[in-house]
Short mmCIF file of C-alpha atoms in Angstrom, two decimals:
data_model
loop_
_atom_site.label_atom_id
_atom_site.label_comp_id
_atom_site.label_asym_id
_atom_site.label_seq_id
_atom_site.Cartn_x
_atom_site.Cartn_y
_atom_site.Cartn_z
CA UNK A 1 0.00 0.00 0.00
CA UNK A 2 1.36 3.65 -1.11
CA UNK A 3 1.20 6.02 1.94
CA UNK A 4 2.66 9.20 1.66
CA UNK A 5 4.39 10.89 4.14
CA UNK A 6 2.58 14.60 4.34
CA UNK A 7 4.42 18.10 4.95
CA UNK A 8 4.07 17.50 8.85
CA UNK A 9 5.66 14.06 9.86
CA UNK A 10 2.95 12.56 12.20
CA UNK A 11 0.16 12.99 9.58
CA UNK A 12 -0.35 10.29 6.62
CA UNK A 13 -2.19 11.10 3.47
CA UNK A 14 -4.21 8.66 1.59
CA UNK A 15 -6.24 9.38 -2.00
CA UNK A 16 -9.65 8.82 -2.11
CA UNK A 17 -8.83 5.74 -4.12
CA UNK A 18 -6.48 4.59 -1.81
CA UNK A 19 -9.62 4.41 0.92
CA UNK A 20 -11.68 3.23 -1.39
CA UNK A 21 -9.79 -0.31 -1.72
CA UNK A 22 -10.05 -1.01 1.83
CA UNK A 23 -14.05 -2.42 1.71
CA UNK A 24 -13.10 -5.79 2.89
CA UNK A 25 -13.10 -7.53 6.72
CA UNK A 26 -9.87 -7.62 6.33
CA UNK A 27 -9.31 -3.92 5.63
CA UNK A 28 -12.25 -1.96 6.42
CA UNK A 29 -11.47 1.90 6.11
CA UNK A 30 -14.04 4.59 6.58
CA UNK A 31 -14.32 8.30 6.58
CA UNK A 32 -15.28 11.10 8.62
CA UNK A 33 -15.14 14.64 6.29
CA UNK A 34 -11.57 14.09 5.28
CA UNK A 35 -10.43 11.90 8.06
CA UNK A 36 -9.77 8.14 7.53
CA UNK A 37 -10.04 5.79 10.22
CA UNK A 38 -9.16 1.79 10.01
CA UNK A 39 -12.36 0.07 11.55
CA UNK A 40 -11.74 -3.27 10.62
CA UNK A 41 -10.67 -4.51 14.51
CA UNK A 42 -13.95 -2.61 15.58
CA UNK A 43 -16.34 -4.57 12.62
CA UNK A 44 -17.16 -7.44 15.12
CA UNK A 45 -17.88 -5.26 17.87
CA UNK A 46 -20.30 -2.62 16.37
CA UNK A 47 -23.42 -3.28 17.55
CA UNK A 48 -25.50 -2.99 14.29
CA UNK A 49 -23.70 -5.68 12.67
CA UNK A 50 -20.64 -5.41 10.73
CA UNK A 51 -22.33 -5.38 7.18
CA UNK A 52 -23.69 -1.83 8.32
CA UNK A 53 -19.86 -0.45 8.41
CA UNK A 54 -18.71 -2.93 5.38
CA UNK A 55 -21.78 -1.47 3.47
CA UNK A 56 -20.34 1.88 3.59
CA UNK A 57 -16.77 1.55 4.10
CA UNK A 58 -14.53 2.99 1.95
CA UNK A 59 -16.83 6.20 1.85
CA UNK A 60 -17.71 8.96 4.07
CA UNK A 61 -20.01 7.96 6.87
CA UNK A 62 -20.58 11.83 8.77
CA UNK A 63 -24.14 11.82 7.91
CA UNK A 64 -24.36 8.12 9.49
CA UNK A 65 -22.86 9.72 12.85
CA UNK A 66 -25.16 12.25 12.84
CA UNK A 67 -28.19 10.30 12.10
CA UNK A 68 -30.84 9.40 11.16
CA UNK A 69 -31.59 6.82 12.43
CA UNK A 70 -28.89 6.92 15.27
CA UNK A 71 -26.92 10.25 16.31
CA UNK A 72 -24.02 8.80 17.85
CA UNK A 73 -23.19 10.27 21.12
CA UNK A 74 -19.65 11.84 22.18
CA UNK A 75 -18.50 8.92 23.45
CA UNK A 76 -18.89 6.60 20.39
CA UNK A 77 -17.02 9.57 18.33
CA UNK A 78 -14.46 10.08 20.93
CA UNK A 79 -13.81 5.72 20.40
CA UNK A 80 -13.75 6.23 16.95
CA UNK A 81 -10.72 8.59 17.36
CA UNK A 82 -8.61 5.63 18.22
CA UNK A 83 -8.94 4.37 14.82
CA UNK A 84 -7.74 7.46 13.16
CA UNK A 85 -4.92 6.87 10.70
CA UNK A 86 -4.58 9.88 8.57
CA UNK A 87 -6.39 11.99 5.95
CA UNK A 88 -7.22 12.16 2.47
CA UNK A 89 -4.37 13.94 0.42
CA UNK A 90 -5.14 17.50 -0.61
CA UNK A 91 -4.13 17.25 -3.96
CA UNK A 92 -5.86 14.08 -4.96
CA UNK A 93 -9.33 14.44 -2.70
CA UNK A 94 -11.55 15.62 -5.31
CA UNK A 95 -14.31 15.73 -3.73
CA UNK A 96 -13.29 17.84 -0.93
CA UNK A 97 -11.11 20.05 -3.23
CA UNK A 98 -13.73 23.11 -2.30
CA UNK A 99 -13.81 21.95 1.53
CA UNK A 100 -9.75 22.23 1.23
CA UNK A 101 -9.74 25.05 -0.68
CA UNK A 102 -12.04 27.04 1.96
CA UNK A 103 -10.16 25.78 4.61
CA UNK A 104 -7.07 27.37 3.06
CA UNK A 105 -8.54 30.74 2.99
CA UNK A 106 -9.68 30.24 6.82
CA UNK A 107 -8.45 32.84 9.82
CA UNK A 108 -5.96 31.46 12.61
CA UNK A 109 -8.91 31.82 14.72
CA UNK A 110 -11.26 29.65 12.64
CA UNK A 111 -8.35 27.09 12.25
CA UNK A 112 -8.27 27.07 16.50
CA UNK A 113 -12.26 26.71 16.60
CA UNK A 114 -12.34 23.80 13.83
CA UNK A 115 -9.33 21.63 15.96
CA UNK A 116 -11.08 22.31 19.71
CA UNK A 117 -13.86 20.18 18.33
CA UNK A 118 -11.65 17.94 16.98
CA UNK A 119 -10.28 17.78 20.45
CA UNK A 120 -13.52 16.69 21.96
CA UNK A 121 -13.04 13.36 20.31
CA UNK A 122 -9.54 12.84 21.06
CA UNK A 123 -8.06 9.46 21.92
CA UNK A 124 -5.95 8.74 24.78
CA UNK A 125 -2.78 10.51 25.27
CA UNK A 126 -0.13 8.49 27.35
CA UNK A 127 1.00 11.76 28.47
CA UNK A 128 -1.51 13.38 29.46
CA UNK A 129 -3.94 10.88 30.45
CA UNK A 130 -5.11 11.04 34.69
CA UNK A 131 -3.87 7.82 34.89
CA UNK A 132 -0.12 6.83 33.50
CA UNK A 133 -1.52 3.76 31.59
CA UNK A 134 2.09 2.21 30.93
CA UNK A 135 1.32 1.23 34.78
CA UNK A 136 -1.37 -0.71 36.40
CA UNK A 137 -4.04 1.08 37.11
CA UNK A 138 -5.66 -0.81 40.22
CA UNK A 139 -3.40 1.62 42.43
CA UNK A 140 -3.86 4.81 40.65
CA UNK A 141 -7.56 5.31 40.06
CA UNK A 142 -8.84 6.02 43.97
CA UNK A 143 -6.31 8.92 43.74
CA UNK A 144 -8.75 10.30 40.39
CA UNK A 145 -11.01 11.54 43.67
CA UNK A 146 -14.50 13.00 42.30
CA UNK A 147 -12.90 13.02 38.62
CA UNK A 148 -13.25 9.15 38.77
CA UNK A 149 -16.85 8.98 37.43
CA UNK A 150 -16.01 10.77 34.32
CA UNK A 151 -13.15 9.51 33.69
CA UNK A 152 -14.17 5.43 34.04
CA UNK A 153 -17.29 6.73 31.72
CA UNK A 154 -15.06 7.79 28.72
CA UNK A 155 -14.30 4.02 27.30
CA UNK A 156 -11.37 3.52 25.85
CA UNK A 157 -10.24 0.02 23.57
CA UNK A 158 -6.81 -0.62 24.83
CA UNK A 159 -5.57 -3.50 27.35
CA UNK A 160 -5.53 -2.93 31.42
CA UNK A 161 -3.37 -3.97 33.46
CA UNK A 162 -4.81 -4.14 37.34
CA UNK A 163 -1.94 -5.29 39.31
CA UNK A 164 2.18 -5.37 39.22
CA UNK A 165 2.00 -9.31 40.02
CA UNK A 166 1.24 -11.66 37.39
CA UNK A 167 0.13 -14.27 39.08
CA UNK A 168 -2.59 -11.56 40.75
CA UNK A 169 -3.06 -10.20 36.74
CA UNK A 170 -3.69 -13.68 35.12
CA UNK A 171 -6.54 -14.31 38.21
CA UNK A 172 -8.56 -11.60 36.82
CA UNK A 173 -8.52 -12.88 33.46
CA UNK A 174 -10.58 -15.92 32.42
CA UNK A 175 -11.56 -16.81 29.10
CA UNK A 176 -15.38 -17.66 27.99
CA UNK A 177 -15.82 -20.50 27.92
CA UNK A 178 -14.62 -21.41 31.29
CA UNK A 179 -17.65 -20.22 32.50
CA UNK A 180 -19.80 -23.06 31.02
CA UNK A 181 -16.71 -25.56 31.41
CA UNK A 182 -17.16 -25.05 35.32
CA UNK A 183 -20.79 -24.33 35.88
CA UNK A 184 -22.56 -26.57 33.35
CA UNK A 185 -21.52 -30.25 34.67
CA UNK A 186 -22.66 -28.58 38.53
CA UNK A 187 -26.30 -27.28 36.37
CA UNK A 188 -26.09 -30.51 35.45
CA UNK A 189 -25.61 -33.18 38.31
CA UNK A 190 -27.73 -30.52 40.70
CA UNK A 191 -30.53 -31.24 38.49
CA UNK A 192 -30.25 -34.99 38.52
CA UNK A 193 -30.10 -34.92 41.79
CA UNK A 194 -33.01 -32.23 42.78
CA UNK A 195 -35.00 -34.04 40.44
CA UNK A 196 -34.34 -37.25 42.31
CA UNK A 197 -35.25 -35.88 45.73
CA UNK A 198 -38.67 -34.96 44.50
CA UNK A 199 -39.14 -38.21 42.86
CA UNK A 200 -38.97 -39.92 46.10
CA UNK A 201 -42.58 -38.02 47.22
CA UNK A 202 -41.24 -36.73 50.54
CA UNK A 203 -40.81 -33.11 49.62
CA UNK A 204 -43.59 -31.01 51.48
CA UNK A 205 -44.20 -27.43 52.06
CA UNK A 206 -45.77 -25.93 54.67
CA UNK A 207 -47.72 -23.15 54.52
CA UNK A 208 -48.84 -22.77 58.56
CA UNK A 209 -47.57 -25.04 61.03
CA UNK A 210 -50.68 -27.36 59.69
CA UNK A 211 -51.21 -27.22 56.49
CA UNK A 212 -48.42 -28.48 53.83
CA UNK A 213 -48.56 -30.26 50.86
CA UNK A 214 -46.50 -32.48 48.77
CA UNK A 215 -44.28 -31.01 45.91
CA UNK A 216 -44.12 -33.88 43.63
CA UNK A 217 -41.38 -34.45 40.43
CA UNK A 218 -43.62 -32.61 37.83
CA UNK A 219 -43.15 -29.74 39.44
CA UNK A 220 -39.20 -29.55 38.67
CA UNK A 221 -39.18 -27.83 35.65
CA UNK A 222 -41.36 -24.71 37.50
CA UNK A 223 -39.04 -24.69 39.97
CA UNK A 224 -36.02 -24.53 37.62
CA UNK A 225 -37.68 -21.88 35.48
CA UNK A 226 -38.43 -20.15 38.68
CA UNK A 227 -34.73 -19.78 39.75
CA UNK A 228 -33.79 -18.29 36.04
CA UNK A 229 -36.28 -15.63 36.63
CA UNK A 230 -35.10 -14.65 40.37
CA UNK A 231 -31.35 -15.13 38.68
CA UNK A 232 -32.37 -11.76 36.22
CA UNK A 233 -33.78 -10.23 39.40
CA UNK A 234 -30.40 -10.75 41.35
CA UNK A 235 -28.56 -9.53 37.70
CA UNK A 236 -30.35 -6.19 37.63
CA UNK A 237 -30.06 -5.69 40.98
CA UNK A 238 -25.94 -6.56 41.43
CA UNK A 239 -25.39 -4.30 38.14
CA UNK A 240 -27.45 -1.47 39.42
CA UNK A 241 -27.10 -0.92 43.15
CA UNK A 242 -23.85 -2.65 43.24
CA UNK A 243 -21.68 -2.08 39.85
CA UNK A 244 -23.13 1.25 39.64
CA UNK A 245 -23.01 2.64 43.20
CA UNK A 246 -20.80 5.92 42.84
CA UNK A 247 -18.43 5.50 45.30
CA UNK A 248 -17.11 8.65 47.44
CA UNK A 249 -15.10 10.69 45.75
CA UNK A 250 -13.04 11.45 49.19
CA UNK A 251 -12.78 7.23 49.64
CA UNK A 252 -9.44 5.94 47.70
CA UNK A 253 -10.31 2.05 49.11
CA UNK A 254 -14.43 2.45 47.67
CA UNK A 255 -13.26 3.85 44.16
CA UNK A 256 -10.97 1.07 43.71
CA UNK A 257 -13.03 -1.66 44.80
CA UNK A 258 -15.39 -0.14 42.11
CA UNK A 259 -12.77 -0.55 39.45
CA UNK A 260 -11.64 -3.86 40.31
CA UNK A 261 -15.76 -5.10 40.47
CA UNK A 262 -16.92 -2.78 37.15
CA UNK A 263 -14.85 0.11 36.34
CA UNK A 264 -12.57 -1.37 34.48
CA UNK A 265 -15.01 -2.91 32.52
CA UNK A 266 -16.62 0.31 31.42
CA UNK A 267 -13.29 1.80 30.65
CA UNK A 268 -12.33 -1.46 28.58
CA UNK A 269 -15.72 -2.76 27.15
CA UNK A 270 -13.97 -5.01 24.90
CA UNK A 271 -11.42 -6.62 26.85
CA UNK A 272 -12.21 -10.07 25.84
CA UNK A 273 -10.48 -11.61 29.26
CA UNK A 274 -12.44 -9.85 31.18
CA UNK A 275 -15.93 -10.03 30.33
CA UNK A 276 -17.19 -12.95 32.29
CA UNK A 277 -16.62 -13.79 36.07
CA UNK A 278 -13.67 -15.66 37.21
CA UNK A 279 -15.00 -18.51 38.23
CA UNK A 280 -13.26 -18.45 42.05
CA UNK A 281 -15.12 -15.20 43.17
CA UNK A 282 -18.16 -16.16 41.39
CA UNK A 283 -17.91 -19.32 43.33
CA UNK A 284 -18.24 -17.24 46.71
CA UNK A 285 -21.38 -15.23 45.45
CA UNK A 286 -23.00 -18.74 44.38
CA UNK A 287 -22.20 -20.37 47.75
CA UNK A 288 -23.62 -17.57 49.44
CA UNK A 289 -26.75 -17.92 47.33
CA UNK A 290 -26.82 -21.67 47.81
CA UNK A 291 -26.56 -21.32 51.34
CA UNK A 292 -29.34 -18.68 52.04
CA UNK A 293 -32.03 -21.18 49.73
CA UNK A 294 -31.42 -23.77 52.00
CA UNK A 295 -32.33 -22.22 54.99
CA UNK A 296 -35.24 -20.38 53.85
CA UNK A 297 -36.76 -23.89 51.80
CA UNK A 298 -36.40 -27.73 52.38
CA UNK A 299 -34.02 -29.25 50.04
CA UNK A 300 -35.82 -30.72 47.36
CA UNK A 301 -37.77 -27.08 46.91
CA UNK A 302 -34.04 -25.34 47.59
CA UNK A 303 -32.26 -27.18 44.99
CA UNK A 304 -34.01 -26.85 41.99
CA UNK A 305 -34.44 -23.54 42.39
CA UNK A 306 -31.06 -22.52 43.24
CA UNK A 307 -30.01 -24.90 40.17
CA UNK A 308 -32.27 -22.47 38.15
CA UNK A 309 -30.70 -19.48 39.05
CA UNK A 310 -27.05 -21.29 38.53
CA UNK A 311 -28.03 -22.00 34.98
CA UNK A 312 -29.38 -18.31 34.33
CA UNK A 313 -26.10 -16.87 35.61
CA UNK A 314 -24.48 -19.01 32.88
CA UNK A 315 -26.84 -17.66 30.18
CA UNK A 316 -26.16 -14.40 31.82
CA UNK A 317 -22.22 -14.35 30.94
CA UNK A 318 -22.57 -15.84 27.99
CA UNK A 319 -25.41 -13.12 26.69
CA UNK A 320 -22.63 -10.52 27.78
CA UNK A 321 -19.52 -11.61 26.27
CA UNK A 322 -22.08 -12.53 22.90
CA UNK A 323 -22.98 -9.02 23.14
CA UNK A 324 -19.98 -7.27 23.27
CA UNK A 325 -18.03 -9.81 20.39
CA UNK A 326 -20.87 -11.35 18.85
CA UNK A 327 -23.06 -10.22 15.26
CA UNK A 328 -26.08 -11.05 15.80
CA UNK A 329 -29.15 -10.78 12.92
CA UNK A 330 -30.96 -7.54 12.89
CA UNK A 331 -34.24 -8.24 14.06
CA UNK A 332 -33.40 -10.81 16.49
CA UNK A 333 -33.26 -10.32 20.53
CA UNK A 334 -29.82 -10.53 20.64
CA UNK A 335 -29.91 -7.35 18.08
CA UNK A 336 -31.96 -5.57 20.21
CA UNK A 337 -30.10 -6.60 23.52
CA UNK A 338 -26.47 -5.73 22.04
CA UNK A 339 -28.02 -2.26 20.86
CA UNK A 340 -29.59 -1.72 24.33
CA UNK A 341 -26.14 -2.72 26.46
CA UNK A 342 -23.79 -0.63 24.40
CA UNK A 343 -26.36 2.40 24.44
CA UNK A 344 -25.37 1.72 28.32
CA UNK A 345 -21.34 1.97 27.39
CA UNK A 346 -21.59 4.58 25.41
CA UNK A 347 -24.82 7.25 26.22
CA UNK A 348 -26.78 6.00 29.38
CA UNK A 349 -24.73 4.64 31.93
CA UNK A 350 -27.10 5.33 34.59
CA UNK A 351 -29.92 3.42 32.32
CA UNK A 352 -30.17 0.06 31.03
CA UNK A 353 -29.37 -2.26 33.61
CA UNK A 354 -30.67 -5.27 32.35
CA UNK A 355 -28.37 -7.42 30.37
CA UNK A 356 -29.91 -11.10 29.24
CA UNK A 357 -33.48 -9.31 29.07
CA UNK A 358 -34.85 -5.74 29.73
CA UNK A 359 -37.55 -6.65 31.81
CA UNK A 360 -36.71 -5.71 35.00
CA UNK A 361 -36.03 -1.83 33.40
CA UNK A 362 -39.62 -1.22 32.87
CA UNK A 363 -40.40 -1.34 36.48
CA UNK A 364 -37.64 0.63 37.77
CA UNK A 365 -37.84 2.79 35.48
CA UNK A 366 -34.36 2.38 34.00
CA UNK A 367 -35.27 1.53 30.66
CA UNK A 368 -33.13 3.34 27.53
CA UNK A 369 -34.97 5.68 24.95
CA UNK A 370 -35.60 3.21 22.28
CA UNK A 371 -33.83 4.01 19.27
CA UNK A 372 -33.12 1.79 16.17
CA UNK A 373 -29.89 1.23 14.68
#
């Protein structure tokens, strides 16, 4: 590929022909007035698909950003920064020959305007970044104080490293499919055995000290289906109250533990290590809910129902990490649900709680403007 070195030396100029050959997955180039940016890592992550960007790559795509049918918010155009490589060459971009030529004849005062809101969308600069990012980061961010919540809000799609140790680094990393490696044979035996318990007819409950009644085998599958739905209850309710408590801006310890559990997640959306739960601290959380079902109900009502729940976490991290690498078909509820959850990334992070279904939203009053991509 011919790239020109420009007059300045840390700007490259393409022709318009140049961007033009880069249509494919493997090279997917787009631009912004006369800016080009290399999508082609981002394809598989853009939430409409990645025959929207294919369809128009190559080409400018301004009037896509600003809609309709979906203005893209200051966050989405500050992430597309990150894939700027250059512009098109100002002798060859015929179409923009007038836009050039204008630009030519602008004040040094226009000139200043036109780059400030160029600046708006900037990516991140090692150097002057809050955090020094060639560092962890699990140390520095408490000290961000009440610039923390803006700052964890402005995602970025680099790496992050947490902590100096490896050993401590490579434990908050898990690929996956771990998730289901682990979980799935314990969904499965649990439910062998639950089912088992109620086969042998000796499971009552009681409603008052004298009146109980038997809860035969049949009613497994209720039971199951009954834990999945009190799973998405416990899923909105950890994301919202506990993921998206905003910790004191005085407390260094509470604005790191909210890193560590979420932060760093909305800084690094697409971290692909670290988009499911380890299974080691899940395993505490689970334990904790296996516990409390046991003492509230007898075991063959506790089981299945806990085994429920144990097999909608599953589906939970899987639905994530689908949503945040996957390409679903437009139309589909995966469509819909990868829309919603990076509307929550990028534009309402104080909306949109739900994850494997929006359900819960509607009654808390949480649900995202709908708007179609």
């Amino acid at each position: 590929m011919k790239v020109e070195m420009s007059r300045t030396t840390t700007t490259r100029f393409f022709s318009e022909k140049e961007v033009a050959r880069h249509c494919t997955k493997e090279s997917c180039w787009v631009l912004v007035g006369t800016r080009v940016y290399d999508v082609t890592v981002f394809l598989r992550m853009h939430p409409g698909g990645e025959a929207l960007i294919l369809g128009r790559s190559g080409s400018d795509v301004s009037a896509q950003l600003d809609g309709p049918p979906h203005r893209h918010s200051e966050n989405a155009r500050r992430w597309l920064e990150q894939y700027y490589i250059g512009e098109i060459d100002r002798d060859c971009a015929q179409l923009h020959t007038e836009t050039l030529r204008q630009r030519g004849n602008k004040s040094e005062a226009q000139d200043g305007m036109e780059e400030d809101a160029i600046n708006k969308c900037s990516k991140v600069d090692d150097e002057t970044d809050l955090v020094d990012w060639r560092k962890p980061l699990a140390w520095q961010v408490g000290y961000l104080g009440e610039k923390y919540d803006a700052w964890v809000h402005q995602p970025v799609n680099r790496p992050i490293r947490l902590f100096e140790s490896d050993f401590f680094e490579a434990n908050t990393k898990t690929p996956w499919f771990m998730v289901p490696a682990v979980w799935m044979p314990l969904v499965i035996y649990l439910s062998w055995y639950s089912y088992s318990l109620l086969a042998q007819g000796s499971t009552r409950l009681y409603i008052t000290s004298e009146y109980s009644f038997f809860i035969h085998k049949y009613w497994f599958p209720l039971l199951f289906m009954t834990g999945m739905f009190i799973w998405s209850f416990v899923e909105y309710c950890i994301h919202r109250f506990l993921f998206h408590l905003r910790p004191p801006a005085h407390n260094y310890y509470l604005i790191t533990l909210h890193f560590l559990l979420h932060g760093q997640h909305h800084k690094s959306p697409y971290d692909g290590s670290r988009l499911v739960f380890p299974p080691g601290i899940a395993s505490v959380v689970i334990g904790g809910f296996y516990i409390t079902l046991h003492q509230l109900l007898p075991e063959g009502l506790g089981t299945p129902v806990f085994v429920g729940g144990l097999c909608g976490y599953v589906v939970y991290d899987m639905i994530h990490y689908y949503l945040h690498y996957g390409s679903p078909r437009k139309g589909s509820y995966l469509y819909g649900l990868k829309a919603y959850h990076v509307k929550h990334h990028f534009e309402h992070q104080r909306a949109g709680f739900g994850i494997s279904t929006t359900f819960w939203d509607y009654p808390f009053n949480t649900v995202i403007p709908e708007q179609t991509f």
